[in-house]
């Protein structure tokens, strides 16, 4: 049930303001800077995938100025061991996420909100539970691990299904790992971030998301 308390409204407004400023900063990045950042993120993520050798992982197709570049699914698929599965998100009408295997170039179709998604069979919302590496987009993440998304809540719903032992990694541009972000009880933390300059950084997840959101 939506929370219409004054505190929730303040947090929601603060998140909206932070999101707008951060997205404007991304849009201002030049094409060469975006390409260089994408190359570094892809190299770090490839090294992580080859080290972990997951049998199933999730990724996504970056759009616009999101870190990782539009060819990220192909890079991840090439880094996986033979027979491993890369799942990409499929946005449902209720803004929750379903998942489908990525079958390679030419298998993506246009979807809502500028996204591209696999054209193959859907595996259901709980397919993410079986992934041993979960890679997600974010507008920013704070030092507590709390993630700022684009406001739809899709990844908060998906991350709520992920076991605590699963490595969850958000991809960021430099300068998007912040000391603190406004938080609400539904916000889900990630366990690590990956940035072009600093590579993979592990974060301490808050003991209680509800407690942090109430700070």
Short mmCIF file of C-alpha atoms in Angstrom, two decimals:
data_model
loop_
_atom_site.label_atom_id
_atom_site.label_comp_id
_atom_site.label_asym_id
_atom_site.label_seq_id
_atom_site.Cartn_x
_atom_site.Cartn_y
_atom_site.Cartn_z
CA UNK A 1 0.00 0.00 0.00
CA UNK A 2 1.46 3.43 -0.89
CA UNK A 3 2.94 5.45 1.93
CA UNK A 4 1.55 9.00 1.90
CA UNK A 5 3.31 10.16 5.08
CA UNK A 6 5.24 13.41 5.08
CA UNK A 7 8.53 11.51 5.38
CA UNK A 8 7.74 9.36 2.36
CA UNK A 9 6.82 12.42 0.30
CA UNK A 10 10.07 14.15 1.26
CA UNK A 11 12.14 11.08 0.32
CA UNK A 12 10.26 10.67 -2.96
CA UNK A 13 10.82 14.32 -3.88
CA UNK A 14 14.50 14.13 -2.95
CA UNK A 15 14.96 11.02 -5.08
CA UNK A 16 13.22 12.68 -8.03
CA UNK A 17 15.50 15.72 -7.76
CA UNK A 18 18.66 13.62 -7.44
CA UNK A 19 17.62 11.44 -10.37
CA UNK A 20 17.03 14.44 -12.64
CA UNK A 21 20.42 15.97 -11.82
CA UNK A 22 22.31 12.70 -12.30
CA UNK A 23 20.60 11.89 -15.60
CA UNK A 24 21.35 15.40 -16.88
CA UNK A 25 25.00 14.83 -16.00
CA UNK A 26 24.98 11.57 -17.96
CA UNK A 27 23.43 13.20 -20.99
CA UNK A 28 26.21 15.80 -20.96
CA UNK A 29 28.90 13.14 -21.41
CA UNK A 30 30.50 13.30 -24.85
CA UNK A 31 30.33 10.29 -27.16
CA UNK A 32 34.09 9.57 -26.82
CA UNK A 33 33.84 9.64 -23.00
CA UNK A 34 30.86 7.30 -23.06
CA UNK A 35 32.67 4.91 -25.38
CA UNK A 36 35.81 4.91 -23.23
CA UNK A 37 33.77 4.34 -20.06
CA UNK A 38 31.84 1.49 -21.73
CA UNK A 39 35.08 -0.21 -22.79
CA UNK A 40 36.46 -0.11 -19.24
CA UNK A 41 33.21 -1.35 -17.70
CA UNK A 42 33.02 -4.20 -20.22
CA UNK A 43 36.62 -5.23 -19.54
CA UNK A 44 36.08 -5.30 -15.75
CA UNK A 45 32.80 -7.16 -16.07
CA UNK A 46 34.30 -9.69 -18.49
CA UNK A 47 37.07 -10.42 -15.98
CA UNK A 48 34.48 -10.90 -13.21
CA UNK A 49 32.35 -13.28 -15.31
CA UNK A 50 35.35 -15.34 -16.32
CA UNK A 51 36.44 -15.58 -12.70
CA UNK A 52 33.01 -16.58 -11.33
CA UNK A 53 31.97 -18.79 -14.28
CA UNK A 54 28.24 -18.53 -13.47
CA UNK A 55 25.89 -21.12 -14.96
CA UNK A 56 23.21 -18.43 -15.07
CA UNK A 57 23.51 -14.67 -14.77
CA UNK A 58 21.38 -11.65 -15.55
CA UNK A 59 22.31 -8.57 -17.52
CA UNK A 60 20.48 -5.87 -19.43
CA UNK A 61 20.71 -3.80 -22.60
CA UNK A 62 22.00 -0.31 -21.75
CA UNK A 63 20.10 2.50 -23.46
CA UNK A 64 21.16 6.06 -24.11
CA UNK A 65 23.91 7.16 -21.74
CA UNK A 66 23.70 4.13 -19.43
CA UNK A 67 27.10 2.58 -18.60
CA UNK A 68 28.24 -0.51 -20.46
CA UNK A 69 27.32 0.31 -24.04
CA UNK A 70 24.56 -1.18 -26.22
CA UNK A 71 26.63 -4.27 -27.05
CA UNK A 72 26.94 -5.30 -23.39
CA UNK A 73 24.80 -8.48 -23.79
CA UNK A 74 27.12 -9.77 -26.53
CA UNK A 75 30.18 -9.08 -24.37
CA UNK A 76 28.66 -10.91 -21.40
CA UNK A 77 27.50 -13.85 -23.51
CA UNK A 78 31.01 -14.25 -24.96
CA UNK A 79 32.54 -14.25 -21.46
CA UNK A 80 30.28 -17.00 -20.11
CA UNK A 81 31.35 -20.65 -20.08
CA UNK A 82 29.88 -22.97 -22.69
CA UNK A 83 26.27 -23.83 -21.90
CA UNK A 84 25.78 -20.98 -19.42
CA UNK A 85 22.72 -18.76 -19.67
CA UNK A 86 22.44 -14.99 -19.85
CA UNK A 87 18.99 -13.72 -18.90
CA UNK A 88 17.77 -10.27 -19.90
CA UNK A 89 14.79 -8.45 -18.40
CA UNK A 90 11.36 -8.25 -20.00
CA UNK A 91 9.20 -5.43 -18.66
CA UNK A 92 5.72 -6.58 -17.69
CA UNK A 93 2.57 -4.44 -17.84
CA UNK A 94 2.64 -4.14 -14.03
CA UNK A 95 6.27 -2.84 -14.23
CA UNK A 96 7.64 -6.02 -12.66
CA UNK A 97 10.35 -7.93 -14.54
CA UNK A 98 10.10 -11.24 -16.34
CA UNK A 99 13.25 -12.83 -17.78
CA UNK A 100 14.22 -14.45 -21.08
CA UNK A 101 17.47 -16.01 -22.36
CA UNK A 102 19.58 -13.92 -24.70
CA UNK A 103 20.11 -15.78 -27.96
CA UNK A 104 22.65 -13.48 -29.59
CA UNK A 105 22.65 -10.60 -32.11
CA UNK A 106 19.39 -10.15 -33.94
CA UNK A 107 17.23 -11.63 -31.18
CA UNK A 108 16.33 -8.35 -29.46
CA UNK A 109 13.07 -6.52 -30.13
CA UNK A 110 11.92 -3.01 -29.23
CA UNK A 111 9.94 -2.75 -25.99
CA UNK A 112 8.45 -0.06 -23.77
CA UNK A 113 10.44 2.80 -22.22
CA UNK A 114 13.09 2.60 -24.92
CA UNK A 115 14.18 -0.87 -23.82
CA UNK A 116 15.12 -3.82 -26.00
CA UNK A 117 14.33 -7.33 -24.85
CA UNK A 118 14.81 -10.92 -26.04
CA UNK A 119 12.23 -12.35 -28.41
CA UNK A 120 12.46 -15.84 -26.88
CA UNK A 121 10.30 -17.62 -24.28
CA UNK A 122 9.67 -15.98 -20.91
CA UNK A 123 10.92 -17.87 -17.87
CA UNK A 124 8.89 -16.04 -15.22
CA UNK A 125 9.65 -13.48 -12.55
CA UNK A 126 11.44 -15.98 -10.32
CA UNK A 127 14.01 -16.96 -12.95
CA UNK A 128 16.37 -14.42 -11.36
CA UNK A 129 16.45 -16.54 -8.19
CA UNK A 130 18.64 -19.13 -9.94
CA UNK A 131 21.27 -16.62 -11.11
CA UNK A 132 24.63 -16.62 -9.35
CA UNK A 133 25.54 -13.17 -10.71
CA UNK A 134 23.00 -10.37 -11.12
CA UNK A 135 24.03 -7.25 -13.06
CA UNK A 136 21.62 -4.31 -12.86
CA UNK A 137 21.39 -0.71 -14.05
CA UNK A 138 21.36 2.20 -11.63
CA UNK A 139 21.37 5.98 -11.79
CA UNK A 140 23.48 6.04 -8.61
CA UNK A 141 24.33 3.90 -5.58
CA UNK A 142 25.37 5.05 -2.12
CA UNK A 143 28.03 3.70 0.21
CA UNK A 144 25.40 1.68 2.09
CA UNK A 145 24.57 -0.19 -1.12
CA UNK A 146 21.23 1.52 -1.67
CA UNK A 147 20.40 2.02 -5.33
CA UNK A 148 18.65 4.87 -7.12
CA UNK A 149 16.84 3.67 -10.24
CA UNK A 150 14.63 5.41 -12.77
CA UNK A 151 11.57 5.44 -10.53
CA UNK A 152 9.46 2.54 -11.77
CA UNK A 153 10.42 0.13 -9.00
CA UNK A 154 10.99 -2.75 -11.43
CA UNK A 155 14.43 -3.69 -10.14
CA UNK A 156 13.41 -3.25 -6.51
CA UNK A 157 10.78 -5.93 -7.09
CA UNK A 158 13.28 -8.18 -8.87
CA UNK A 159 16.06 -7.71 -6.30
CA UNK A 160 13.66 -8.58 -3.48
CA UNK A 161 13.61 -12.13 -4.93
CA UNK A 162 17.40 -12.52 -5.08
CA UNK A 163 19.02 -14.59 -2.30
CA UNK A 164 21.28 -12.64 0.04
CA UNK A 165 24.26 -14.78 -1.02
CA UNK A 166 23.98 -13.79 -4.70
CA UNK A 167 26.43 -11.18 -5.97
CA UNK A 168 24.46 -8.17 -7.24
CA UNK A 169 26.42 -5.56 -9.19
CA UNK A 170 25.22 -2.15 -10.38
CA UNK A 171 27.03 -0.49 -13.30
CA UNK A 172 27.83 3.20 -12.84
CA UNK A 173 29.70 6.06 -14.43
CA UNK A 174 32.45 7.69 -12.40
CA UNK A 175 31.03 10.04 -9.77
CA UNK A 176 27.79 8.07 -9.29
CA UNK A 177 28.85 6.21 -6.15
CA UNK A 178 27.66 8.71 -3.55
CA UNK A 179 28.01 9.02 0.25
CA UNK A 180 24.25 8.76 0.78
CA UNK A 181 20.98 8.77 -1.18
CA UNK A 182 17.41 9.38 -0.03
CA UNK A 183 15.79 6.00 0.61
CA UNK A 184 12.36 4.45 1.08
CA UNK A 185 11.42 1.08 2.63
CA UNK A 186 10.92 -0.61 -0.76
CA UNK A 187 14.45 0.22 -1.96
CA UNK A 188 16.66 -2.87 -2.36
CA UNK A 189 20.45 -2.74 -1.88
CA UNK A 190 23.12 -4.12 -4.18
CA UNK A 191 26.27 -5.83 -2.98
CA UNK A 192 28.75 -4.12 -5.32
CA UNK A 193 29.19 -1.46 -7.98
CA UNK A 194 31.42 -1.35 -11.01
CA UNK A 195 32.78 1.97 -12.29
CA UNK A 196 35.15 2.76 -15.17
CA UNK A 197 37.96 4.12 -12.98
CA UNK A 198 37.68 2.01 -9.82
CA UNK A 199 36.46 -1.32 -11.19
CA UNK A 200 34.52 -3.60 -8.85
CA UNK A 201 33.83 -2.20 -5.39
CA UNK A 202 32.10 -4.34 -2.76
CA UNK A 203 29.66 -2.48 -0.50
CA UNK A 204 28.33 -3.34 2.95
CA UNK A 205 24.60 -4.00 2.62
CA UNK A 206 22.54 -2.26 5.31
CA UNK A 207 21.37 -4.53 8.11
CA UNK A 208 17.84 -3.27 7.60
CA UNK A 209 16.67 -1.40 4.52
CA UNK A 210 13.59 -0.22 6.41
CA UNK A 211 15.81 1.16 9.18
CA UNK A 212 18.08 2.99 6.73
CA UNK A 213 15.11 4.43 4.84
CA UNK A 214 13.77 5.84 8.09
CA UNK A 215 16.98 7.74 8.88
#
